[in-house]
Coordinates of C-alpha atoms in Angstrom, one line a residue:
M1 CA 136.3 104.6 69.7
G2 CA 137.5 108.0 68.4
I3 CA 141.1 109.4 68.6
P4 CA 143.4 106.9 70.3
E5 CA 144.4 107.5 73.9
F6 CA 148.0 108.2 72.9
S7 CA 146.9 111.3 70.9
R8 CA 145.5 112.8 74.1
R9 CA 148.8 112.5 76.1
C10 CA 152.1 112.0 74.4
S11 CA 155.6 113.3 73.9
I12 CA 157.6 112.9 70.7
I13 CA 161.3 113.3 70.8
F14 CA 163.7 113.6 67.8
K15 CA 167.4 113.0 68.1
G16 CA 169.8 114.1 65.3
K17 CA 170.4 116.9 62.8
V18 CA 167.0 118.1 61.7
N19 CA 165.2 121.4 60.9
L20 CA 162.7 122.1 63.7
A21 CA 160.0 123.5 61.4
S22 CA 160.2 120.6 58.9
A23 CA 160.4 118.1 61.8
T24 CA 157.4 119.5 63.6
T25 CA 155.4 119.7 60.4
G26 CA 156.4 116.2 59.4
V27 CA 155.5 114.6 62.7
I28 CA 152.2 116.5 63.0
S29 CA 151.2 115.5 59.5
Y30 CA 152.2 111.9 60.2
L31 CA 150.2 111.8 63.4
Q32 CA 147.2 113.5 61.8
S33 CA 147.2 111.0 59.0
R34 CA 147.6 108.0 61.4
F35 CA 144.9 109.3 63.7
R36 CA 142.5 110.0 60.8
S37 CA 143.2 106.5 59.7
F38 CA 142.4 105.2 63.2
S39 CA 139.3 107.3 63.4
S40 CA 137.9 106.4 60.1
K41 CA 138.6 102.7 60.5
Q42 CA 138.0 102.8 64.3
E43 CA 137.9 99.1 65.4
A44 CA 137.8 96.0 63.3
P45 CA 134.4 95.6 61.7
E46 CA 133.8 92.4 63.8
L47 CA 134.0 94.6 66.9
K48 CA 131.5 97.2 65.7
E49 CA 128.7 95.7 67.8
I50 CA 130.7 95.7 71.0
T51 CA 132.2 99.1 70.5
D52 CA 128.7 100.6 69.7
Y53 CA 127.4 98.9 72.8
L54 CA 130.1 100.4 74.9
D55 CA 129.9 103.8 73.3
H56 CA 126.3 104.2 74.6
L57 CA 127.6 103.8 78.2
K58 CA 129.1 106.5 80.4
N59 CA 132.8 106.7 79.6
Y60 CA 134.6 108.5 82.5
E61 CA 138.0 108.0 80.6
K62 CA 136.7 110.4 77.9
F63 CA 134.6 112.8 79.9
G64 CA 136.3 113.0 83.3
V65 CA 135.7 111.4 86.7
P66 CA 133.3 113.1 89.1
T67 CA 134.7 114.7 92.2
G68 CA 135.2 112.2 95.0
A69 CA 134.2 109.2 92.8
G70 CA 137.3 107.2 93.6
I71 CA 137.2 107.5 97.4
D72 CA 135.7 105.0 99.8
S73 CA 132.7 107.1 100.9
E74 CA 129.1 107.8 99.9
D75 CA 130.4 110.0 97.1
G76 CA 132.4 107.1 95.6
F77 CA 131.5 104.8 92.8
D78 CA 128.9 102.2 93.7
L79 CA 130.9 99.0 94.0
G80 CA 127.6 97.2 94.8
R81 CA 126.5 97.8 91.3
M82 CA 129.6 96.0 90.0
R83 CA 129.0 93.1 92.4
R84 CA 125.4 92.7 91.2
L85 CA 126.6 92.7 87.6
M86 CA 129.2 90.0 88.4
E87 CA 126.6 87.9 90.2
L88 CA 124.4 87.9 87.1
L89 CA 127.4 86.6 85.2
G90 CA 128.0 83.8 87.8
N91 CA 130.8 85.6 89.7
P92 CA 133.5 84.7 87.2
Q93 CA 136.1 86.6 89.3
S94 CA 135.9 83.7 91.8
K95 CA 137.1 81.2 89.3
F96 CA 140.7 82.3 88.9
K97 CA 143.6 83.5 91.1
A98 CA 144.7 87.1 90.7
V99 CA 147.3 89.8 91.4
H100 CA 145.8 93.2 91.8
I101 CA 147.9 96.3 90.9
A102 CA 147.2 99.9 91.8
G103 CA 149.3 103.0 91.6
T104 CA 149.5 106.5 90.1
K105 CA 152.2 105.5 87.7
G106 CA 153.9 102.2 86.7
K107 CA 150.9 99.8 87.3
G108 CA 150.5 99.0 83.6
S109 CA 154.2 98.4 83.1
T110 CA 154.4 96.3 86.3
A111 CA 151.5 94.2 85.1
A112 CA 153.2 93.7 81.7
F113 CA 156.5 92.6 83.4
L114 CA 154.8 90.2 85.8
S115 CA 152.6 88.7 83.0
S116 CA 155.7 88.1 80.9
M117 CA 157.4 86.3 83.8
L118 CA 154.4 84.1 84.4
R119 CA 154.0 83.2 80.7
A120 CA 157.7 82.4 80.5
E121 CA 157.1 79.9 83.3
G122 CA 154.4 78.3 81.2
Y123 CA 151.3 79.6 82.9
S124 CA 148.1 80.6 81.1
V125 CA 147.8 84.3 82.0
G126 CA 144.9 86.7 81.8
C127 CA 146.1 90.4 81.8
Y128 CA 143.7 93.3 82.1
T129 CA 145.0 96.9 81.7
S130 CA 143.8 100.3 80.6
P131 CA 143.6 102.5 78.7
H132 CA 144.4 101.3 75.2
I133 CA 146.2 103.1 72.3
R134 CA 144.9 101.8 69.1
S135 CA 142.3 99.1 69.8
I136 CA 140.2 98.1 72.8
T137 CA 141.6 94.5 72.4
E138 CA 144.9 95.8 73.8
R139 CA 143.3 95.9 77.3
I140 CA 143.1 92.1 77.4
S141 CA 145.7 89.4 76.7
L142 CA 145.0 85.7 77.2
G143 CA 147.0 82.5 77.6
R144 CA 150.7 82.2 76.8
S145 CA 150.8 85.1 74.3
A146 CA 151.4 88.8 75.1
M147 CA 149.4 89.7 72.0
P148 CA 146.0 91.4 72.5
V149 CA 143.0 89.2 72.6
S150 CA 141.8 88.3 69.1
V151 CA 138.9 90.1 67.6
N152 CA 137.0 86.9 67.1
V153 CA 137.5 85.6 70.7
L154 CA 136.3 89.0 72.2
S155 CA 133.4 89.4 69.8
C156 CA 132.1 85.8 70.3
H157 CA 132.4 86.1 74.1
F158 CA 130.5 89.4 74.0
Q159 CA 127.7 87.7 72.0
R160 CA 127.5 84.9 74.6
I161 CA 127.0 87.3 77.6
K162 CA 125.2 90.2 75.9
Q163 CA 121.7 89.2 77.2
V164 CA 123.1 89.2 80.8
L165 CA 124.6 92.6 80.2
D166 CA 121.3 93.8 78.9
K167 CA 119.5 92.5 81.9
A168 CA 122.0 94.2 84.3
L169 CA 121.6 97.5 82.5
E170 CA 117.9 97.3 82.8
L171 CA 118.1 96.4 86.5
E172 CA 120.5 99.3 87.2
N173 CA 118.4 101.8 85.1
G174 CA 121.3 102.1 82.6
C175 CA 123.7 103.3 85.3
I176 CA 126.6 101.0 84.4
S177 CA 129.7 102.5 83.0
H178 CA 131.9 101.6 80.0
F179 CA 134.7 100.6 82.3
E180 CA 132.4 98.4 84.5
V181 CA 131.0 96.5 81.5
F182 CA 134.4 95.9 79.9
T183 CA 135.9 94.8 83.2
A184 CA 133.0 92.3 83.5
I185 CA 133.7 91.1 80.0
A186 CA 137.4 90.6 80.7
F187 CA 136.8 88.7 84.0
S188 CA 134.1 86.6 82.4
L189 CA 136.5 85.8 79.5
F190 CA 139.3 84.9 82.0
A191 CA 137.0 82.4 83.7
E192 CA 135.8 80.9 80.4
E193 CA 139.4 80.5 79.1
N194 CA 140.3 78.9 82.5
V195 CA 143.5 81.0 83.0
D196 CA 145.9 79.9 85.7
I197 CA 146.3 83.5 87.0
A198 CA 145.0 87.0 86.2
V199 CA 147.1 90.1 86.5
I200 CA 144.7 93.0 86.9
E201 CA 145.4 96.7 86.8
A202 CA 143.1 99.0 88.7
G203 CA 141.5 101.8 86.7
L204 CA 141.3 104.6 89.2
G205 CA 142.3 104.6 92.9
G206 CA 141.5 101.2 94.2
A207 CA 138.8 101.1 96.9
R208 CA 135.9 101.9 94.6
D209 CA 137.4 100.8 91.4
A210 CA 135.4 98.3 89.3
T211 CA 138.3 95.8 89.5
N212 CA 138.2 95.7 93.3
I213 CA 135.7 92.8 93.5
I214 CA 138.3 90.1 94.0
S215 CA 137.9 88.4 97.3
S216 CA 140.8 87.5 99.6
S217 CA 140.4 83.8 98.8
E218 CA 141.2 84.5 95.1
L219 CA 143.8 87.3 95.6
L220 CA 147.4 86.2 95.6
A221 CA 148.9 89.6 96.2
S222 CA 148.1 93.3 96.1
V223 CA 150.6 95.7 94.6
I224 CA 150.8 99.5 95.0
T225 CA 153.5 101.0 92.7
T226 CA 153.5 104.7 93.3
V227 CA 151.4 107.6 94.7
G228 CA 151.3 110.9 92.9
A229 CA 149.2 114.0 92.4
E230 CA 147.0 112.8 89.6
H231 CA 143.1 112.7 89.6
L232 CA 143.2 114.7 92.8
A233 CA 139.6 115.8 92.7
A234 CA 138.3 112.3 92.0
L235 CA 140.5 110.8 94.8
G236 CA 139.9 113.3 97.6
G237 CA 142.3 116.2 96.9
S238 CA 145.5 115.1 98.7
L239 CA 148.3 112.5 98.5
E240 CA 147.0 111.1 101.7
S241 CA 143.5 110.6 100.3
I242 CA 144.9 109.1 97.2
A243 CA 147.0 106.6 99.3
L244 CA 143.8 105.7 101.3
A245 CA 141.9 105.0 98.0
K246 CA 144.7 102.8 96.7
S247 CA 145.1 101.0 100.0
G248 CA 141.5 99.7 99.4
I249 CA 142.9 96.8 97.3
I250 CA 144.7 95.4 100.3
K251 CA 142.8 92.3 101.4
Y252 CA 142.7 90.1 104.5
N253 CA 145.9 87.9 105.0
C254 CA 147.1 88.6 101.4
P255 CA 150.6 89.9 100.9
V256 CA 151.0 93.5 99.7
V257 CA 154.0 94.6 97.6
L258 CA 154.9 98.3 97.9
G259 CA 156.9 99.7 95.0
G260 CA 157.7 103.3 96.0
P261 CA 159.7 104.8 97.4
F262 CA 157.0 106.5 99.4
P263 CA 157.2 109.5 101.8
P264 CA 157.0 108.1 105.4
H265 CA 153.5 109.4 106.1
I266 CA 152.2 107.7 102.9
E267 CA 153.9 104.5 103.7
C268 CA 152.3 104.6 107.2
I269 CA 148.9 104.7 105.5
F270 CA 149.7 101.4 103.7
H271 CA 151.2 99.8 106.8
D272 CA 148.2 100.7 108.9
K273 CA 145.8 99.1 106.4
A274 CA 148.0 96.1 106.0
S275 CA 148.1 95.7 109.8
L276 CA 144.4 96.0 110.0
M277 CA 144.1 93.3 107.3
S278 CA 146.8 91.0 108.8
S279 CA 148.6 91.3 105.5
P280 CA 152.4 90.8 105.3
V281 CA 154.2 93.7 103.6
V282 CA 157.0 93.4 101.0
H283 CA 159.1 96.5 100.4
V284 CA 160.6 96.9 96.9
S285 CA 162.5 100.1 97.9
G286 CA 164.1 98.6 101.0
T287 CA 167.8 99.4 101.6
E288 CA 168.7 95.7 101.2
N289 CA 167.5 95.7 97.6
R290 CA 169.7 97.1 94.8
S291 CA 168.8 97.9 91.2
C292 CA 170.9 99.9 88.8
V293 CA 171.2 100.9 85.2
K294 CA 174.8 100.2 84.1
S295 CA 174.7 101.2 80.4
F296 CA 172.7 101.7 77.3
S297 CA 173.1 99.8 74.0
R298 CA 171.2 98.4 71.0
L299 CA 170.2 94.9 69.9
S300 CA 168.9 94.5 66.4
G301 CA 168.4 98.2 66.2
K302 CA 166.4 98.4 69.4
P303 CA 167.8 100.4 72.4
Y304 CA 168.0 98.7 75.8
Q305 CA 169.4 99.4 79.2
L306 CA 171.7 96.9 80.9
C307 CA 170.6 96.5 84.5
D308 CA 171.3 94.6 87.7
I309 CA 168.3 93.7 89.9
V310 CA 169.2 92.4 93.3
I311 CA 166.5 91.6 95.9
Q312 CA 167.7 90.5 99.3
A313 CA 164.6 91.0 101.4
E314 CA 165.5 88.4 104.1
K315 CA 163.1 90.0 106.6
D316 CA 160.3 89.5 104.0
N317 CA 160.4 85.7 104.1
N318 CA 163.7 85.3 102.3
L319 CA 162.8 86.9 99.0
L320 CA 166.2 86.5 97.3
I321 CA 167.3 86.9 93.7
E322 CA 170.4 88.3 91.9
L323 CA 169.9 89.1 88.3
V324 CA 173.0 90.6 86.6
D325 CA 173.1 92.2 83.1
V326 CA 169.4 92.1 82.4
K327 CA 168.5 93.7 79.1
L328 CA 165.4 95.9 79.6
F329 CA 163.8 97.3 76.5
M330 CA 161.6 99.5 78.7
L331 CA 163.9 102.4 79.3
G332 CA 164.5 104.6 82.3
T333 CA 165.1 104.3 86.0
H334 CA 161.3 104.3 86.6
Q335 CA 161.0 101.2 84.4
L336 CA 163.8 99.6 86.3
Q337 CA 161.8 100.3 89.5
N338 CA 158.7 98.7 87.8
A339 CA 160.8 95.7 86.8
A340 CA 162.0 95.4 90.4
T341 CA 158.5 95.6 91.7
A342 CA 157.3 92.9 89.3
T343 CA 160.3 90.8 90.4
C344 CA 159.3 91.1 94.0
V345 CA 155.8 90.1 93.2
A346 CA 157.0 87.0 91.4
L347 CA 159.2 86.1 94.4
C348 CA 156.3 86.7 96.7
L349 CA 154.2 84.3 94.6
R350 CA 157.0 81.8 94.7
E351 CA 158.0 82.0 98.4
K352 CA 154.7 83.0 100.1
Q353 CA 152.1 81.3 97.8
G354 CA 154.0 78.3 96.5
W355 CA 153.9 79.1 92.8
R356 CA 156.6 77.7 90.5
I357 CA 158.5 80.6 89.0
S358 CA 162.2 80.1 88.2
D359 CA 164.9 82.8 88.2
D360 CA 165.3 82.1 84.5
S361 CA 161.6 82.8 83.8
I362 CA 161.9 86.1 85.7
R363 CA 164.8 87.1 83.6
V364 CA 163.2 86.0 80.3
G365 CA 160.0 87.8 81.3
L366 CA 161.8 91.1 82.1
E367 CA 163.8 91.0 78.8
S368 CA 160.8 90.2 76.6
T369 CA 158.5 93.0 77.9
Y370 CA 157.6 95.8 75.5
L371 CA 154.6 98.2 75.5
L372 CA 153.4 100.7 72.9
G373 CA 153.8 104.3 74.0
R374 CA 156.3 103.6 76.7
S375 CA 159.8 104.6 75.5
Q376 CA 158.7 103.4 72.1
F377 CA 161.3 104.0 69.3
L378 CA 160.0 104.2 65.8
S379 CA 161.6 101.9 63.3
S380 CA 163.9 103.2 60.5
K381 CA 161.0 102.6 58.1
E382 CA 158.6 104.7 60.2
A383 CA 161.2 107.5 60.5
A384 CA 161.5 107.5 56.8
Q385 CA 157.8 107.8 56.4
L386 CA 158.1 111.1 58.3
G387 CA 160.6 112.2 55.7
M388 CA 163.4 112.0 58.3
P389 CA 165.5 108.9 57.6
G390 CA 168.3 108.2 60.0
L391 CA 166.8 110.0 62.9
T392 CA 165.9 108.5 66.3
I393 CA 162.3 109.1 67.1
L394 CA 160.8 108.3 70.5
L395 CA 157.1 108.1 71.4
D396 CA 156.2 108.2 75.1
G397 CA 152.9 108.6 77.0
A398 CA 154.3 110.9 79.7
H399 CA 151.6 113.4 80.7
T400 CA 152.3 114.4 84.4
E401 CA 155.1 116.3 86.0
D402 CA 156.5 113.1 87.6
S403 CA 156.4 111.2 84.3
A404 CA 158.0 114.2 82.5
K405 CA 160.9 114.1 85.0
A406 CA 161.3 110.4 84.4
L407 CA 161.3 110.9 80.7
M408 CA 163.9 113.7 80.9
D409 CA 166.1 111.7 83.2
T410 CA 166.1 108.8 80.8
L411 CA 166.9 111.0 77.8
R412 CA 169.6 112.9 79.7
T413 CA 171.3 109.6 80.4
A414 CA 170.8 107.7 77.2
F415 CA 171.2 110.7 74.8
S416 CA 173.4 113.1 76.8
T417 CA 174.9 114.9 73.8
A418 CA 172.1 114.7 71.4
R419 CA 170.3 117.7 69.8
L420 CA 166.6 117.2 70.7
I421 CA 163.3 118.4 69.6
L422 CA 160.1 117.8 71.6
V423 CA 156.6 117.8 70.3
V424 CA 154.0 117.5 73.1
A425 CA 150.3 117.1 73.2
M426 CA 148.0 116.3 76.1
A427 CA 144.4 116.7 77.3
S428 CA 143.3 120.1 78.8
D429 CA 143.0 118.8 82.3
K430 CA 146.7 117.9 82.7
D431 CA 149.3 120.0 84.5
H432 CA 150.8 121.6 81.4
L433 CA 153.0 124.1 83.4
G434 CA 154.5 121.5 85.7
F435 CA 155.1 119.2 82.7
A436 CA 156.8 122.0 80.7
K437 CA 159.0 123.0 83.7
Q438 CA 160.3 119.4 83.8
L439 CA 161.0 119.4 80.1
L440 CA 163.0 122.6 80.4
S441 CA 164.7 121.9 83.6
A442 CA 167.8 120.2 82.3
R443 CA 170.4 122.9 81.8
D444 CA 172.4 120.8 79.3
W445 CA 169.5 120.8 76.8
K446 CA 169.2 123.4 74.1
R447 CA 165.9 125.1 73.6
L448 CA 165.2 125.1 69.8
Y449 CA 162.9 127.4 68.0

């Protein structure tokens, strides 16, 4: 699978007394050795057949998405192709209930929070997200565990459906993408494992995304986390066109949860689509809802933020909860917003769809959520491997101007007096200037050379 996704878009932050030259050399050497190890080993040997199979397909994550591919027009991805593939597989997406999550930022974290809540309640959950960092197995979790699907389960399932995939590729003249095939594998696996519910993250946009084949009869809720200026060319060139693409996951008579906050003209796009679909709207960023970070601390060496999450959306069918002193190990106000969004989705499932989800399960789910590359602090042992024992080292996948701002806000709050060093790497198509401006915008930070 090549260099992990994290090597293409990451920020590394050091806190403490350290020589910049040695720190930079140390972390680069460490990352190079780790990435060489990842590249040489690639995936587990048992996954070689499936990874080889996928590597022969068009991979838009690696090579870029064509202009207009994510918009709902003749230039967009052919969703009919995905439907034909699923029909050959027996339409597995019709055999489980699902929550569908779209958004420029926050959709993966929101999916993780929600999945944790549902597992805490005892449900068997299928979670599908992208991209991955170290192994493609990270994109799928099954049952009551947050761990990636096992190599054996994924490999065996691929073997069982490979002939169908071969037939689909032949019928489509080879024009099925890496993401389409792996999405089909995930959905087929969810059906085979008889999950109670699937939490599905859209890949790009929404309307023409391969995940957008879930019908209104199986959809429990649509979720749109944020709208930002990423993948502009693929999604029509403006925030309005991006919002239109993401609104494509809103289905008839199914609740839609809006994270936000959104500019009024963007929110109107979602409201217009929801009205057209007769879909009730739940607002996470409504004035009646209150979420705040109260302090930062550590538990068993791991930093967390102590938060209150209060939802009082009485106009939205009495979605009510008051969670005080929640320990979130996903740091930052943006992650608090993702946690609040997931909480609103859980309440929506409980109050609007009749699912059993207790307040305790919501709390436990929030406090047990952790993701690689999202405010990930290296352990003391890993810091020592860099030759810098005693330092705090943070890895974060921020790679846009908005995510850089969120990262800086978090660090400014959690480490207000720390001496910091930043090592940044990202793909060539990212907004490097906008990202750098956000990194250097905090006047209380020292620039180190």
